[in-house]
């Protein structure tokens, strides 16, 4: 455990954890000091992927991902497997366990200072929790003396008839002191969401073709409303060139996240760059 952890509640909690799994324990530390948790017969831990400012190596945050535990690699993503096996109550339990593990594993690393932690909210929780979303997680962060202002909760992609529910959940989280990020399948969907939910962050999936017109309107609206815009799942040079083009046309800073540059890793000081990953400076933006 690092001696320089600035959060007394977290440091105290870590000193009380076992170094191996014990009967009846839910969270313990591995040999590397990572918090590890048990969910039924699965052992979970955290991996983090940077969110970078396009055109530089500046990291503004990390997204936390749940992974099956492995001593030799970053493990497997479990959400899709558990989607089909868990009921609503079990999904709530899993989501809260993952948020706690990610918070511990992120803030215990001194290199996290100055960066935000982005945590996903599973789609089932939108309807499974009976109001006052975020209360339990807020209590955990206060118990661990962790800076809630640096935690951003990401709501899942929503369909049109769920708009009222997303707005209700987002308002609940805000009342409990959290900033909100909304996921969108493309720029047009994101334009609707910023009016409906008024998020602090919008994350746009780049697996759809990026059209200049909607993307430029989105950049303009986000800049006017002080909303951070992040393009996620950037995986190809073509997508990078598209982002570079709209960045050059708009003159607005763009943030990006994806396997084109970074593989999620347990240690944020040693996140593995994807072999052959391209620089963050797009070719067209530099022209």
CSV table of C-alpha atoms in Angstrom, one decimal, residues 11-275:
chain,number,residue,atom,x,y,z
A,11,UNK,CA,-5.9,4.4,4.2
A,12,UNK,CA,-7.6,3.2,7.3
A,13,UNK,CA,-10.0,0.9,5.3
A,14,UNK,CA,-7.1,-0.6,3.4
A,15,UNK,CA,-5.1,-1.4,6.5
A,16,UNK,CA,-8.1,-3.5,7.8
A,17,UNK,CA,-8.4,-5.6,4.6
A,18,UNK,CA,-7.1,-9.2,4.4
A,19,UNK,CA,-4.3,-9.9,2.0
A,20,UNK,CA,-6.1,-13.0,0.7
A,21,UNK,CA,-9.7,-14.0,0.4
A,22,UNK,CA,-11.2,-15.3,3.6
A,23,UNK,CA,-14.5,-17.0,4.3
A,24,UNK,CA,-17.3,-14.5,4.3
A,25,UNK,CA,-15.1,-11.6,3.1
A,26,UNK,CA,-16.4,-9.5,0.2
A,27,UNK,CA,-13.3,-7.4,-0.5
A,28,UNK,CA,-9.6,-8.1,0.0
A,29,UNK,CA,-6.2,-7.0,-1.4
A,30,UNK,CA,-4.0,-9.0,-3.8
A,31,UNK,CA,-0.2,-9.2,-3.7
A,32,UNK,CA,0.0,-5.9,-5.7
A,33,UNK,CA,-2.3,-4.1,-3.3
A,34,UNK,CA,-5.3,-4.1,-5.7
A,35,UNK,CA,-8.7,-4.2,-4.1
A,36,UNK,CA,-10.4,-7.4,-5.3
A,37,UNK,CA,-14.0,-8.4,-4.7
A,38,UNK,CA,-16.3,-11.5,-4.8
A,39,UNK,CA,-19.5,-11.7,-6.7
A,40,UNK,CA,-21.0,-15.2,-6.4
A,41,UNK,CA,-18.3,-17.4,-8.0
A,42,UNK,CA,-16.5,-14.6,-9.8
A,43,UNK,CA,-13.5,-12.6,-8.5
A,44,UNK,CA,-13.4,-9.0,-9.8
A,45,UNK,CA,-11.0,-6.2,-9.9
A,46,UNK,CA,-10.5,-2.9,-11.8
A,47,UNK,CA,-8.9,-1.7,-15.0
A,48,UNK,CA,-8.6,1.9,-16.2
A,49,UNK,CA,-8.5,3.5,-19.6
A,50,UNK,CA,-7.3,7.1,-20.1
A,51,UNK,CA,-9.4,9.9,-21.6
A,52,UNK,CA,-7.0,12.2,-23.4
A,53,UNK,CA,-7.1,15.6,-25.0
A,54,UNK,CA,-6.7,15.2,-28.8
A,55,UNK,CA,-3.5,16.7,-30.0
A,56,UNK,CA,-1.6,16.2,-26.8
A,57,UNK,CA,-0.8,13.6,-24.2
A,58,UNK,CA,-2.8,15.4,-21.5
A,59,UNK,CA,-5.0,12.9,-19.5
A,60,UNK,CA,-8.1,14.5,-18.0
A,61,UNK,CA,-9.7,11.3,-16.6
A,62,UNK,CA,-9.9,7.5,-16.5
A,63,UNK,CA,-12.8,5.2,-17.1
A,64,UNK,CA,-13.0,2.3,-14.7
A,65,UNK,CA,-13.9,-1.2,-16.0
A,66,UNK,CA,-14.8,-4.4,-14.1
A,67,UNK,CA,-12.5,-7.3,-15.0
A,68,UNK,CA,-12.3,-10.9,-13.8
A,69,UNK,CA,-9.2,-11.2,-11.7
A,70,UNK,CA,-6.0,-12.5,-13.2
A,71,UNK,CA,-2.5,-12.4,-11.8
A,72,UNK,CA,-0.9,-12.4,-15.3
A,73,UNK,CA,-3.2,-10.0,-17.4
A,74,UNK,CA,-6.1,-7.6,-17.1
A,75,UNK,CA,-8.8,-10.3,-17.1
A,76,UNK,CA,-12.1,-10.5,-19.0
A,77,UNK,CA,-15.0,-8.1,-19.1
A,78,UNK,CA,-17.9,-9.6,-17.2
A,79,UNK,CA,-20.9,-7.3,-17.9
A,80,UNK,CA,-22.2,-9.2,-20.9
A,81,UNK,CA,-22.0,-12.6,-19.2
A,82,UNK,CA,-23.7,-11.3,-16.1
A,83,UNK,CA,-26.4,-9.4,-18.0
A,84,UNK,CA,-28.1,-12.7,-18.7
A,85,UNK,CA,-27.7,-14.3,-15.3
A,86,UNK,CA,-28.4,-11.6,-12.8
A,87,UNK,CA,-31.8,-10.4,-11.6
A,88,UNK,CA,-32.3,-6.7,-10.8
A,89,UNK,CA,-31.3,-7.0,-7.1
A,90,UNK,CA,-28.1,-8.9,-8.1
A,91,UNK,CA,-27.3,-6.3,-10.7
A,92,UNK,CA,-27.6,-3.5,-8.1
A,93,UNK,CA,-25.3,-5.4,-5.8
A,94,UNK,CA,-22.8,-6.0,-8.6
A,95,UNK,CA,-22.9,-2.3,-9.7
A,96,UNK,CA,-22.2,-1.0,-6.2
A,97,UNK,CA,-19.4,-3.5,-5.7
A,98,UNK,CA,-17.7,-2.4,-8.9
A,99,UNK,CA,-18.0,1.3,-8.1
A,100,UNK,CA,-16.5,0.7,-4.7
A,101,UNK,CA,-13.6,-1.4,-6.1
A,102,UNK,CA,-12.9,1.2,-8.9
A,103,UNK,CA,-12.9,4.0,-6.4
A,104,UNK,CA,-10.5,2.3,-4.1
A,105,UNK,CA,-8.2,1.1,-6.8
A,106,UNK,CA,-8.2,4.5,-8.5
A,107,UNK,CA,-7.7,6.9,-5.5
A,108,UNK,CA,-5.1,4.6,-3.8
A,109,UNK,CA,-2.8,5.4,-6.7
A,110,UNK,CA,-1.0,8.8,-6.2
A,111,UNK,CA,-0.9,9.2,-10.0
A,112,UNK,CA,-4.7,9.7,-9.9
A,113,UNK,CA,-4.3,13.2,-8.5
A,114,UNK,CA,-5.8,15.8,-10.8
A,115,UNK,CA,-7.8,13.3,-12.9
A,116,UNK,CA,-11.5,12.4,-12.8
A,117,UNK,CA,-12.8,8.9,-12.4
A,118,UNK,CA,-15.6,7.9,-14.8
A,119,UNK,CA,-17.9,5.1,-13.7
A,120,UNK,CA,-20.7,3.5,-15.7
A,121,UNK,CA,-24.2,2.9,-14.4
A,122,UNK,CA,-25.6,-0.3,-15.6
A,123,UNK,CA,-28.8,0.0,-17.6
A,124,UNK,CA,-30.8,-2.1,-15.2
A,125,UNK,CA,-30.2,0.3,-12.4
A,126,UNK,CA,-32.3,3.0,-14.1
A,127,UNK,CA,-35.5,1.2,-13.1
A,128,UNK,CA,-34.2,-1.2,-10.5
A,129,UNK,CA,-33.4,1.3,-7.8
A,130,UNK,CA,-36.5,2.8,-6.1
A,131,UNK,CA,-35.5,6.5,-6.2
A,132,UNK,CA,-32.7,8.5,-4.6
A,133,UNK,CA,-30.0,7.1,-6.9
A,134,UNK,CA,-26.5,7.7,-5.7
A,135,UNK,CA,-27.2,7.8,-1.9
A,136,UNK,CA,-25.5,4.5,-1.1
A,137,UNK,CA,-22.4,5.3,-3.2
A,138,UNK,CA,-22.2,8.8,-1.8
A,139,UNK,CA,-22.1,7.3,1.7
A,140,UNK,CA,-19.2,5.0,0.7
A,141,UNK,CA,-17.2,7.8,-0.7
A,142,UNK,CA,-17.7,9.9,2.4
A,143,UNK,CA,-16.7,6.9,4.6
A,144,UNK,CA,-13.5,6.6,2.6
A,145,UNK,CA,-12.8,10.4,2.6
A,146,UNK,CA,-12.7,10.3,-1.2
A,147,UNK,CA,-13.3,13.4,-3.4
A,148,UNK,CA,-16.8,13.0,-4.8
A,149,UNK,CA,-16.4,16.0,-7.0
A,150,UNK,CA,-13.9,14.0,-9.1
A,151,UNK,CA,-16.3,11.1,-9.8
A,152,UNK,CA,-18.4,11.3,-12.9
A,153,UNK,CA,-21.3,8.8,-13.3
A,154,UNK,CA,-22.0,7.7,-16.9
A,155,UNK,CA,-25.6,6.9,-17.7
A,156,UNK,CA,-26.1,4.3,-20.5
A,157,UNK,CA,-27.4,4.9,-24.0
A,158,UNK,CA,-31.2,5.4,-23.6
A,159,UNK,CA,-34.0,4.9,-26.1
A,160,UNK,CA,-36.5,7.7,-26.7
A,161,UNK,CA,-39.3,6.5,-24.4
A,162,UNK,CA,-36.7,6.3,-21.5
A,163,UNK,CA,-36.0,10.0,-21.7
A,164,UNK,CA,-38.1,10.9,-18.6
A,165,UNK,CA,-36.4,8.1,-16.6
A,166,UNK,CA,-32.8,9.2,-17.6
A,167,UNK,CA,-33.7,12.8,-16.5
A,168,UNK,CA,-35.1,11.6,-13.2
A,169,UNK,CA,-32.1,9.4,-12.5
A,170,UNK,CA,-29.7,12.2,-13.5
A,171,UNK,CA,-31.5,14.6,-11.2
A,172,UNK,CA,-31.2,12.1,-8.3
A,173,UNK,CA,-27.5,11.7,-8.8
A,174,UNK,CA,-27.0,15.5,-9.0
A,175,UNK,CA,-28.9,16.0,-5.7
A,176,UNK,CA,-26.4,13.5,-4.2
A,177,UNK,CA,-23.4,15.5,-5.4
A,178,UNK,CA,-22.4,13.7,-8.6
A,179,UNK,CA,-21.6,15.0,-12.1
A,180,UNK,CA,-23.3,13.2,-14.9
A,181,UNK,CA,-22.1,11.9,-18.3
A,182,UNK,CA,-24.5,10.8,-21.0
A,183,UNK,CA,-23.6,8.2,-23.6
A,184,UNK,CA,-24.9,8.7,-27.2
A,185,UNK,CA,-24.7,6.6,-30.3
A,186,UNK,CA,-23.9,9.6,-32.5
A,187,UNK,CA,-23.8,13.4,-32.6
A,188,UNK,CA,-27.5,13.8,-33.4
A,189,UNK,CA,-28.5,11.8,-30.4
A,190,UNK,CA,-26.1,13.7,-28.2
A,191,UNK,CA,-27.7,17.0,-29.4
A,192,UNK,CA,-31.1,15.8,-28.1
A,193,UNK,CA,-29.6,14.6,-24.8
A,194,UNK,CA,-27.9,17.9,-23.8
A,195,UNK,CA,-31.4,19.5,-23.9
A,196,UNK,CA,-33.1,16.7,-22.1
A,197,UNK,CA,-30.7,15.7,-19.4
A,198,UNK,CA,-28.3,18.7,-19.2
A,199,UNK,CA,-25.3,16.6,-18.5
A,200,UNK,CA,-21.8,17.9,-17.5
A,201,UNK,CA,-20.2,15.4,-20.0
A,202,UNK,CA,-21.4,13.8,-23.3
A,203,UNK,CA,-19.6,10.7,-24.6
A,204,UNK,CA,-20.2,10.0,-28.3
A,205,UNK,CA,-19.6,6.5,-29.8
A,206,UNK,CA,-17.4,6.8,-32.9
A,207,UNK,CA,-18.4,3.4,-34.4
A,208,UNK,CA,-21.0,5.3,-36.4
A,209,UNK,CA,-19.8,7.5,-39.2
A,210,UNK,CA,-18.9,10.9,-37.9
A,211,UNK,CA,-20.7,13.5,-40.0
A,212,UNK,CA,-19.2,17.0,-40.0
A,213,UNK,CA,-22.5,19.0,-39.7
A,214,UNK,CA,-24.0,17.3,-36.6
A,215,UNK,CA,-20.6,17.0,-35.0
A,216,UNK,CA,-19.8,20.7,-35.4
A,217,UNK,CA,-23.2,21.7,-34.1
A,218,UNK,CA,-22.6,19.5,-31.1
A,219,UNK,CA,-19.2,21.0,-30.5
A,220,UNK,CA,-20.7,24.5,-30.6
A,221,UNK,CA,-23.5,23.6,-28.2
A,222,UNK,CA,-21.2,21.9,-25.8
A,223,UNK,CA,-18.8,24.8,-25.8
A,224,UNK,CA,-21.6,27.3,-25.2
A,225,UNK,CA,-23.0,25.2,-22.2
A,226,UNK,CA,-19.6,24.3,-20.7
A,227,UNK,CA,-20.2,20.6,-21.4
A,228,UNK,CA,-17.2,18.4,-21.9
A,229,UNK,CA,-17.4,16.4,-25.1
A,230,UNK,CA,-15.6,13.0,-25.4
A,231,UNK,CA,-15.5,10.8,-28.4
A,232,UNK,CA,-15.1,7.2,-27.3
A,233,UNK,CA,-14.2,3.8,-28.9
A,234,UNK,CA,-11.7,5.4,-31.2
A,235,UNK,CA,-10.1,2.5,-32.9
A,236,UNK,CA,-9.1,3.5,-36.4
A,237,UNK,CA,-6.9,6.0,-38.2
A,238,UNK,CA,-9.9,7.0,-40.3
A,239,UNK,CA,-11.9,8.0,-37.1
A,240,UNK,CA,-8.9,9.9,-35.8
A,241,UNK,CA,-8.7,11.8,-39.1
A,242,UNK,CA,-12.4,12.7,-38.8
A,243,UNK,CA,-12.0,14.0,-35.3
A,244,UNK,CA,-8.9,16.0,-36.4
A,245,UNK,CA,-10.9,17.5,-39.2
A,246,UNK,CA,-13.8,18.7,-37.0
A,247,UNK,CA,-11.4,19.9,-34.4
A,248,UNK,CA,-9.6,22.0,-37.0
A,249,UNK,CA,-12.9,23.4,-38.3
A,250,UNK,CA,-14.3,24.2,-34.9
A,251,UNK,CA,-11.3,25.4,-33.0
A,252,UNK,CA,-12.8,23.7,-29.9
A,253,UNK,CA,-10.8,21.2,-27.8
A,254,UNK,CA,-11.8,17.6,-28.3
A,255,UNK,CA,-11.3,14.7,-25.9
A,256,UNK,CA,-11.0,11.1,-27.0
A,257,UNK,CA,-10.7,7.6,-25.6
A,258,UNK,CA,-10.1,4.3,-27.3
A,259,UNK,CA,-8.0,1.2,-28.1
A,260,UNK,CA,-6.3,3.1,-30.8
A,261,UNK,CA,-4.0,4.4,-28.1
A,262,UNK,CA,-4.6,2.6,-24.7
A,263,UNK,CA,-5.4,-0.8,-23.4
A,264,UNK,CA,-7.2,-0.6,-20.0
A,265,UNK,CA,-4.8,-1.5,-17.2
A,266,UNK,CA,-4.8,-1.9,-13.4
A,267,UNK,CA,-2.0,0.6,-12.8
A,268,UNK,CA,-2.8,4.1,-14.2
A,269,UNK,CA,0.9,4.9,-14.2
A,270,UNK,CA,1.7,2.0,-16.5
A,271,UNK,CA,-1.4,1.8,-18.8
A,272,UNK,CA,-0.2,-0.2,-21.8
A,273,UNK,CA,-0.2,1.6,-25.1
A,274,UNK,CA,-1.7,-0.5,-27.9
A,275,UNK,CA,1.1,-1.9,-30.1
